[in-house]
PDB file of C-alpha atoms in Angstrom:
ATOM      1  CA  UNK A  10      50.948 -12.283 -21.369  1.00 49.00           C
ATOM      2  CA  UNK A  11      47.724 -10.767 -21.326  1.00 45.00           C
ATOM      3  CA  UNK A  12      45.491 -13.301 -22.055  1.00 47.00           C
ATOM      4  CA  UNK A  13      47.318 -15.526 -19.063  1.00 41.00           C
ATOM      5  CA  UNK A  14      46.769 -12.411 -16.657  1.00 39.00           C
ATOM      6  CA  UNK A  15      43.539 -12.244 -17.689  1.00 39.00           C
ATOM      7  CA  UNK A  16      42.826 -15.922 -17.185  1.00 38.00           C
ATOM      8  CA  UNK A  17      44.347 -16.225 -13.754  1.00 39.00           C
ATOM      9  CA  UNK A  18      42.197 -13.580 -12.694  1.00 38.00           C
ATOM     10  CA  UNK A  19      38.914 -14.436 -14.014  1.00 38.00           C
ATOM     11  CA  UNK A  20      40.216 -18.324 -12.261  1.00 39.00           C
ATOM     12  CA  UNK A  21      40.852 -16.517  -9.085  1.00 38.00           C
ATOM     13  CA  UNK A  22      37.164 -15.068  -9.031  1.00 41.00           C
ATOM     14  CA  UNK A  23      34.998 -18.248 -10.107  1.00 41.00           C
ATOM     15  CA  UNK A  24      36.806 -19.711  -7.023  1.00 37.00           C
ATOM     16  CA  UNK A  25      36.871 -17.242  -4.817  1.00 41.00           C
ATOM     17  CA  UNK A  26      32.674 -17.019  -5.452  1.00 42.00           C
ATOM     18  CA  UNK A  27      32.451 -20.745  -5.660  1.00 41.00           C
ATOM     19  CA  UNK A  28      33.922 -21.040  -2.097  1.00 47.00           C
ATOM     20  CA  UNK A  29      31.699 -18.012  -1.093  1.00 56.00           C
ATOM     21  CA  UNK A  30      29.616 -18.222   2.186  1.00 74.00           C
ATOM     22  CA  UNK A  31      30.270 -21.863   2.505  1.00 87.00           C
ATOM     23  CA  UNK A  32      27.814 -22.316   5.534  1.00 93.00           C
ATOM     24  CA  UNK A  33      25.127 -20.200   3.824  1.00 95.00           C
ATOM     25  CA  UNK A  34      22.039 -21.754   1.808  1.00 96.00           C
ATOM     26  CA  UNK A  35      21.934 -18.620   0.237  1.00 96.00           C
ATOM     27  CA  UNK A  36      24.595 -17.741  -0.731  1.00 96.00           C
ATOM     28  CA  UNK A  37      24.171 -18.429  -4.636  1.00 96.00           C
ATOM     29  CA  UNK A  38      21.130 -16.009  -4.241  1.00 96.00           C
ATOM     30  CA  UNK A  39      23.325 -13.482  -2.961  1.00 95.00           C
ATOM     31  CA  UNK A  40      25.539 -13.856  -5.790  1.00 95.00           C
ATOM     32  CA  UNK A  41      22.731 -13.359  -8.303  1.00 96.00           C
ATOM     33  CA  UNK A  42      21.478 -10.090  -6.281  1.00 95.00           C
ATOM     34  CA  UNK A  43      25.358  -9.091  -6.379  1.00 94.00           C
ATOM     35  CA  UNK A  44      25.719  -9.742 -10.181  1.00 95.00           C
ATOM     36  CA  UNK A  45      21.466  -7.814 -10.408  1.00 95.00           C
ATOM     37  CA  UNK A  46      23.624  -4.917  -8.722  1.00 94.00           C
ATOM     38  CA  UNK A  47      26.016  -5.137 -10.694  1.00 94.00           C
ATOM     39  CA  UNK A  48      23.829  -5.101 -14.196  1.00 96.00           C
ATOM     40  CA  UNK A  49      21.684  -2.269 -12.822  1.00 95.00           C
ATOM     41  CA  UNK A  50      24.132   0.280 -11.520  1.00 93.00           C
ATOM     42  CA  UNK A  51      25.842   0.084 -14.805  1.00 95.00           C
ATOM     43  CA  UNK A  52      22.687   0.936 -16.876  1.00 96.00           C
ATOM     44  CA  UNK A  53      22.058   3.681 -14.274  1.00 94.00           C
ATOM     45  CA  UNK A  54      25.245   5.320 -15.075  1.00 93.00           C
ATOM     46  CA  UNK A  55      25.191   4.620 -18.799  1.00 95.00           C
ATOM     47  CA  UNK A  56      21.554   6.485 -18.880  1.00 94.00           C
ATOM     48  CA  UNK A  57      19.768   3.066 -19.974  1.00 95.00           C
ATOM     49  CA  UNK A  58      17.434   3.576 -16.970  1.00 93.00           C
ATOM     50  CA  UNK A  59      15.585   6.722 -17.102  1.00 88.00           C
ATOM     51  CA  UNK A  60      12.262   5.665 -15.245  1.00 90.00           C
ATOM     52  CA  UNK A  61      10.802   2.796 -12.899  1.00 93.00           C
ATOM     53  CA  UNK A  62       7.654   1.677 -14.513  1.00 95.00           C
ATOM     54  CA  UNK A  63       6.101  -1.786 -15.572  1.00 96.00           C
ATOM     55  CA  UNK A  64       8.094  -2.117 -18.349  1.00 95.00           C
ATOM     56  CA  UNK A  65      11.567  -1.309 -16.958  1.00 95.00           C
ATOM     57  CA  UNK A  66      10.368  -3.798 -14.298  1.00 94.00           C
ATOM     58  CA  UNK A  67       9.479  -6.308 -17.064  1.00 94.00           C
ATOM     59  CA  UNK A  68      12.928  -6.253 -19.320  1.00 94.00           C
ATOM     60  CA  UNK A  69      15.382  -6.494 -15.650  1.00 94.00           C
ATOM     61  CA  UNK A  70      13.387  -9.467 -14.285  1.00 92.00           C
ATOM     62  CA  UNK A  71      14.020 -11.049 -17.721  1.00 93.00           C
ATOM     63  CA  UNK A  72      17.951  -9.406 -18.136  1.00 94.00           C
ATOM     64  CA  UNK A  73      18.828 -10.283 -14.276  1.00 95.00           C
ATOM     65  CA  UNK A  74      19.549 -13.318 -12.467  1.00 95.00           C
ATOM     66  CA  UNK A  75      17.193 -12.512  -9.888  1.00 90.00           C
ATOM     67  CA  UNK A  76      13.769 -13.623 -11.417  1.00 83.00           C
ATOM     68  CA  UNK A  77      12.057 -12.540  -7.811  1.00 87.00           C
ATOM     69  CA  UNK A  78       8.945 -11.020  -9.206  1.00 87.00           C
ATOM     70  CA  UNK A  79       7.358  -8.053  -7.429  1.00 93.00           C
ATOM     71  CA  UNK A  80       4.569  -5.758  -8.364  1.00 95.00           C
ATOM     72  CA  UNK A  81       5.770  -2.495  -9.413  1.00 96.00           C
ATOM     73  CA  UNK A  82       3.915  -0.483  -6.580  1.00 97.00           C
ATOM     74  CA  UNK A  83       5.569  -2.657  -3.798  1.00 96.00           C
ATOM     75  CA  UNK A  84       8.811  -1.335  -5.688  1.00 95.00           C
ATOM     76  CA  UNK A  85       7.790   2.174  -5.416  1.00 96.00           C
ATOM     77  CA  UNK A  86       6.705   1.583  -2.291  1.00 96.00           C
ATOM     78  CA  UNK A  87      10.686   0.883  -1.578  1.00 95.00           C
ATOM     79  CA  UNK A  88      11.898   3.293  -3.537  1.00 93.00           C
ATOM     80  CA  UNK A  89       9.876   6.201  -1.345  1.00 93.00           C
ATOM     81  CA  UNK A  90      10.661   4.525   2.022  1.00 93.00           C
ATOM     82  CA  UNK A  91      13.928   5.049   1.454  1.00 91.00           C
ATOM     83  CA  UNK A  92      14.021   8.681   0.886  1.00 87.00           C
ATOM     84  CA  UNK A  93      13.945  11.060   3.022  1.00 83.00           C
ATOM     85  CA  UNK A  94      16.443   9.628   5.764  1.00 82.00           C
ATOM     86  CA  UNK A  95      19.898   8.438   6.100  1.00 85.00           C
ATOM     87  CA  UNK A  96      20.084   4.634   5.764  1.00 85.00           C
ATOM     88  CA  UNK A  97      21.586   4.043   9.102  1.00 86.00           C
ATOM     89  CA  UNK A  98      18.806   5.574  10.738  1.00 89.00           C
ATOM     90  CA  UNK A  99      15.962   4.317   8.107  1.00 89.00           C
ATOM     91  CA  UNK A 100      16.951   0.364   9.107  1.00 90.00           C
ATOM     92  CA  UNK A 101      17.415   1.673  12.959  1.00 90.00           C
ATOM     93  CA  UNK A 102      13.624   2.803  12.682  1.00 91.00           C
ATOM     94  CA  UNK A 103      11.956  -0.189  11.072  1.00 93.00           C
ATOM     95  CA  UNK A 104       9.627  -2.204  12.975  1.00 93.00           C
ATOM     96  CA  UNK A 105      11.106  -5.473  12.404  1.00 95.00           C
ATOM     97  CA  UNK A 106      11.566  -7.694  15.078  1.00 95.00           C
ATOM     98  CA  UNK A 107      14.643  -6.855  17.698  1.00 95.00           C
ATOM     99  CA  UNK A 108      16.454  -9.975  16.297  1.00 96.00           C
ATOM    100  CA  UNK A 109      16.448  -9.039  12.777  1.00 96.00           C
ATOM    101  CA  UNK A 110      17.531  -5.448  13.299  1.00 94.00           C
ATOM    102  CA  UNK A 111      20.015  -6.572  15.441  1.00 94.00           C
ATOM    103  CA  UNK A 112      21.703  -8.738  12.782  1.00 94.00           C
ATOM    104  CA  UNK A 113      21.796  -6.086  10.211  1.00 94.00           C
ATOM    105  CA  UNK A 114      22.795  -3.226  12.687  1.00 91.00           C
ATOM    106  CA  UNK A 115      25.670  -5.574  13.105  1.00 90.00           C
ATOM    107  CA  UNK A 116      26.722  -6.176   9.499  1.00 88.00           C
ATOM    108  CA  UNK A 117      26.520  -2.663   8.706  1.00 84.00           C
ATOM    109  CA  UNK A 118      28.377  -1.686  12.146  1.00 82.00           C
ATOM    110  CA  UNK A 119      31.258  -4.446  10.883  1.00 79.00           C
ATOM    111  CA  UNK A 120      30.776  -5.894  14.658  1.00 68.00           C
ATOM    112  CA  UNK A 121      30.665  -9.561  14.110  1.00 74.00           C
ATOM    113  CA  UNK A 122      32.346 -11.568  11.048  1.00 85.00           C
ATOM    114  CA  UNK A 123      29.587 -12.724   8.538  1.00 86.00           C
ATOM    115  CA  UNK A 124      30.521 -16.016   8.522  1.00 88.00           C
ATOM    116  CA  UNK A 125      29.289 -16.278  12.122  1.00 92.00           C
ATOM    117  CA  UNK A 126      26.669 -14.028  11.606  1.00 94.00           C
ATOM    118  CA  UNK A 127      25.050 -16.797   9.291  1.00 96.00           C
ATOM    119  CA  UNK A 128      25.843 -20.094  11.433  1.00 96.00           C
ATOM    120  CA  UNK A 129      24.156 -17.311  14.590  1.00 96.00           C
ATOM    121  CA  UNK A 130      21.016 -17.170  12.192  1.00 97.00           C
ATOM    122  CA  UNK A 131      20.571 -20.729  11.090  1.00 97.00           C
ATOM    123  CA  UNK A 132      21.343 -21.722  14.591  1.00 97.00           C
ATOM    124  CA  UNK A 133      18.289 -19.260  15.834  1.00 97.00           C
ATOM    125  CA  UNK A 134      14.627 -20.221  16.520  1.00 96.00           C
ATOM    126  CA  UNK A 135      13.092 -17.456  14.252  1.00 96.00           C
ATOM    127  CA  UNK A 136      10.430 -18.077  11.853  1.00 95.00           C
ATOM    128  CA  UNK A 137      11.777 -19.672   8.688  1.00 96.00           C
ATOM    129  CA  UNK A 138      10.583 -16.475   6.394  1.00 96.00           C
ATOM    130  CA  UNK A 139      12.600 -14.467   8.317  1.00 96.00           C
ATOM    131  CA  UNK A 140      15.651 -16.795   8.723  1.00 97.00           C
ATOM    132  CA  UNK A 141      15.554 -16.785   4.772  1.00 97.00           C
ATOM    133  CA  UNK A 142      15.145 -12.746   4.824  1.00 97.00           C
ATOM    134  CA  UNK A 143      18.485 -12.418   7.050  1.00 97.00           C
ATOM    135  CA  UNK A 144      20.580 -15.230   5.343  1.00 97.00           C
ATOM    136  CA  UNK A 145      19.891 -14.223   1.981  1.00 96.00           C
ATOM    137  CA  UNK A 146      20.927 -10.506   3.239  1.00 95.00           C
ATOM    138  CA  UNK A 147      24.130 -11.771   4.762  1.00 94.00           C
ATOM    139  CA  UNK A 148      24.931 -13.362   1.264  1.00 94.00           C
ATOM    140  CA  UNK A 149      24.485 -10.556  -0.484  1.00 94.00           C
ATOM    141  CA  UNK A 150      26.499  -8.625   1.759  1.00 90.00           C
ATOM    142  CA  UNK A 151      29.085 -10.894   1.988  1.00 91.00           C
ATOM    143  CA  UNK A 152      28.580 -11.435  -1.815  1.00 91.00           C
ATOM    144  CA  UNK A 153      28.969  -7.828  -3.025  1.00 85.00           C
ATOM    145  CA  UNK A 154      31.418  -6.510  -0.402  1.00 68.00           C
ATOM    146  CA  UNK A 155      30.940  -3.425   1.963  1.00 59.00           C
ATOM    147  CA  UNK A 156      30.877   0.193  -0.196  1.00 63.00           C
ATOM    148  CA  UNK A 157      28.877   3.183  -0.297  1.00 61.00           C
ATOM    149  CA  UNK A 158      25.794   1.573  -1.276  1.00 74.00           C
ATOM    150  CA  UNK A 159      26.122  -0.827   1.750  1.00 80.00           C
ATOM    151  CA  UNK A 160      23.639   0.371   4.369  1.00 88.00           C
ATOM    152  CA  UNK A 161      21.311   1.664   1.984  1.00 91.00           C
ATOM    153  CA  UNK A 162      21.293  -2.393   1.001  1.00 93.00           C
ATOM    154  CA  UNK A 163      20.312  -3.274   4.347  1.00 94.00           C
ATOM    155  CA  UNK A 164      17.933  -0.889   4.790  1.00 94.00           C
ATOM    156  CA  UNK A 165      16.462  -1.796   1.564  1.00 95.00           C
ATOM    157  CA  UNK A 166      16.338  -5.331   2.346  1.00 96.00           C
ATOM    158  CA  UNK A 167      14.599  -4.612   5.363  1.00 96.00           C
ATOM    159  CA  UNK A 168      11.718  -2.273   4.102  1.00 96.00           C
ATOM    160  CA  UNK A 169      11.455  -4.926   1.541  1.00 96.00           C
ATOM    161  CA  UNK A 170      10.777  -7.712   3.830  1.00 96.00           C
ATOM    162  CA  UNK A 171       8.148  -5.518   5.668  1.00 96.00           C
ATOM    163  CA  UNK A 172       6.053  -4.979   2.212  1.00 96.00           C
ATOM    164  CA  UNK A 173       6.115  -8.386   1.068  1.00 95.00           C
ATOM    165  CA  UNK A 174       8.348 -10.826   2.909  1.00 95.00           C
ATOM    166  CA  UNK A 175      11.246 -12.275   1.060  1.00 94.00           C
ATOM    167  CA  UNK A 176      10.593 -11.387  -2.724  1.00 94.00           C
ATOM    168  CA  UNK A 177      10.663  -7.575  -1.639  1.00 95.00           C
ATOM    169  CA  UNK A 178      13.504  -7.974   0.780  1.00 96.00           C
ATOM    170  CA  UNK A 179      15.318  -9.642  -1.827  1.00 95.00           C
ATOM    171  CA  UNK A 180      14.768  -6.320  -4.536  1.00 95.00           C
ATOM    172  CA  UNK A 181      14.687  -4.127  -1.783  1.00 96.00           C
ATOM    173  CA  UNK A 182      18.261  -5.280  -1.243  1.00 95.00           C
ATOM    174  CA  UNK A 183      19.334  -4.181  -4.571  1.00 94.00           C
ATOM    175  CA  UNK A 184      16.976  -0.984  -4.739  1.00 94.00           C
ATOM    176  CA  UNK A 185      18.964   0.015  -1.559  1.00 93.00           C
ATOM    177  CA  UNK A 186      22.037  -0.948  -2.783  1.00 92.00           C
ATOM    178  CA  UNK A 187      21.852   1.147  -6.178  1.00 92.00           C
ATOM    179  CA  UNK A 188      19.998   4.199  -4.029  1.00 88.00           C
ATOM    180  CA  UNK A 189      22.862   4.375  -1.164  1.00 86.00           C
ATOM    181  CA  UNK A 190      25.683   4.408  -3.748  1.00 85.00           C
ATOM    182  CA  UNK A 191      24.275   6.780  -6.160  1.00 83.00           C
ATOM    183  CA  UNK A 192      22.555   8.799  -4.181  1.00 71.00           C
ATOM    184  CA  UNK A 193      19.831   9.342  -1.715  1.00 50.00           C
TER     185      UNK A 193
END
């Protein structure tokens, strides 16, 4: 009886993420940030990560599904940016453009449904760099579901995307993620 429960279930969830964000191109990225989450919260709380240097860097890029490769001081750089404020106001106070902090604002204000968040986006006449930056957020919000870590995601994304462009937004999604749910 258990291994039937069991299968149902783990059916249920390879099609409930196979359907996903449908009208996303990103959406398997946000899946592979969701399951990155996933990998490095649990290492955080089972004392695996201790430190953020090179070599930490080195084994997650290789462990994860999210082979984005970043230097370790634009991580830092993250990392710092995001202290110091609440992650509401952090993403408020970023200079990105008025479009893209609109978007996030609201996702993390639950205003608008995600789904037409993303068809808003593609439908938009921003720059393609930052039509990637916002998509790939929505699908890993939409991807890893709305928790404590959620604005901290957002704001993570978007000091990522101002370092480097996508590849930081996209581990700047995660760094936020992991900072906002275990603590600023």
């Amino acid at each position: 009886m258990k291994k039937l429960a069991y299968t149902f279930l783990l059916t249920l969830t390879f099609t409930i993420i196979s359907f996903g964000q449908e009208n996303n191109p990103y959406n398997q990225r946000g899946i592979d940030l969701a399951n990155t989450y996933k990998i490095l919260i649990e290492d955080i709380r089972n004392g695996k990560i201790k430190s953020v240097d090179q070599e930490t860097l080195d084994y997650y890029t290789l462990k994860t599904p999210i082979k984005t490769k970043v230097s370790l001081e634009s991580v830092t750089d993250i990392i710092s940016q995001l202290n110091g404020q609440k992650p509401e106001e952090k993403l408020k106070n970023l200079s990105l453009s008025n479009y893209s902090k609109e978007i996030l604002l609201k996702v993390g204000e639950n205003k608008t449904e995600l789904i037409k968040l993303v068809d808003q986006v593609k439908a938009s006449k921003i720059n393609p760099e930052e039509k990637e930056f916002l998509l790939t957020t929505l699908a890993f919000t939409y991807n890893r579901g709305n928790n404590d870590g959620f604005w901290g995601a957002l704001a993570g994304a978007g000091i990522g995307y101002l370092i480097c462009n996508v590849p930081c937004s996209v581990v700047g999604a995660v760094i936020g993620a992991v900072w906002g749910e275990i603590g600023k």
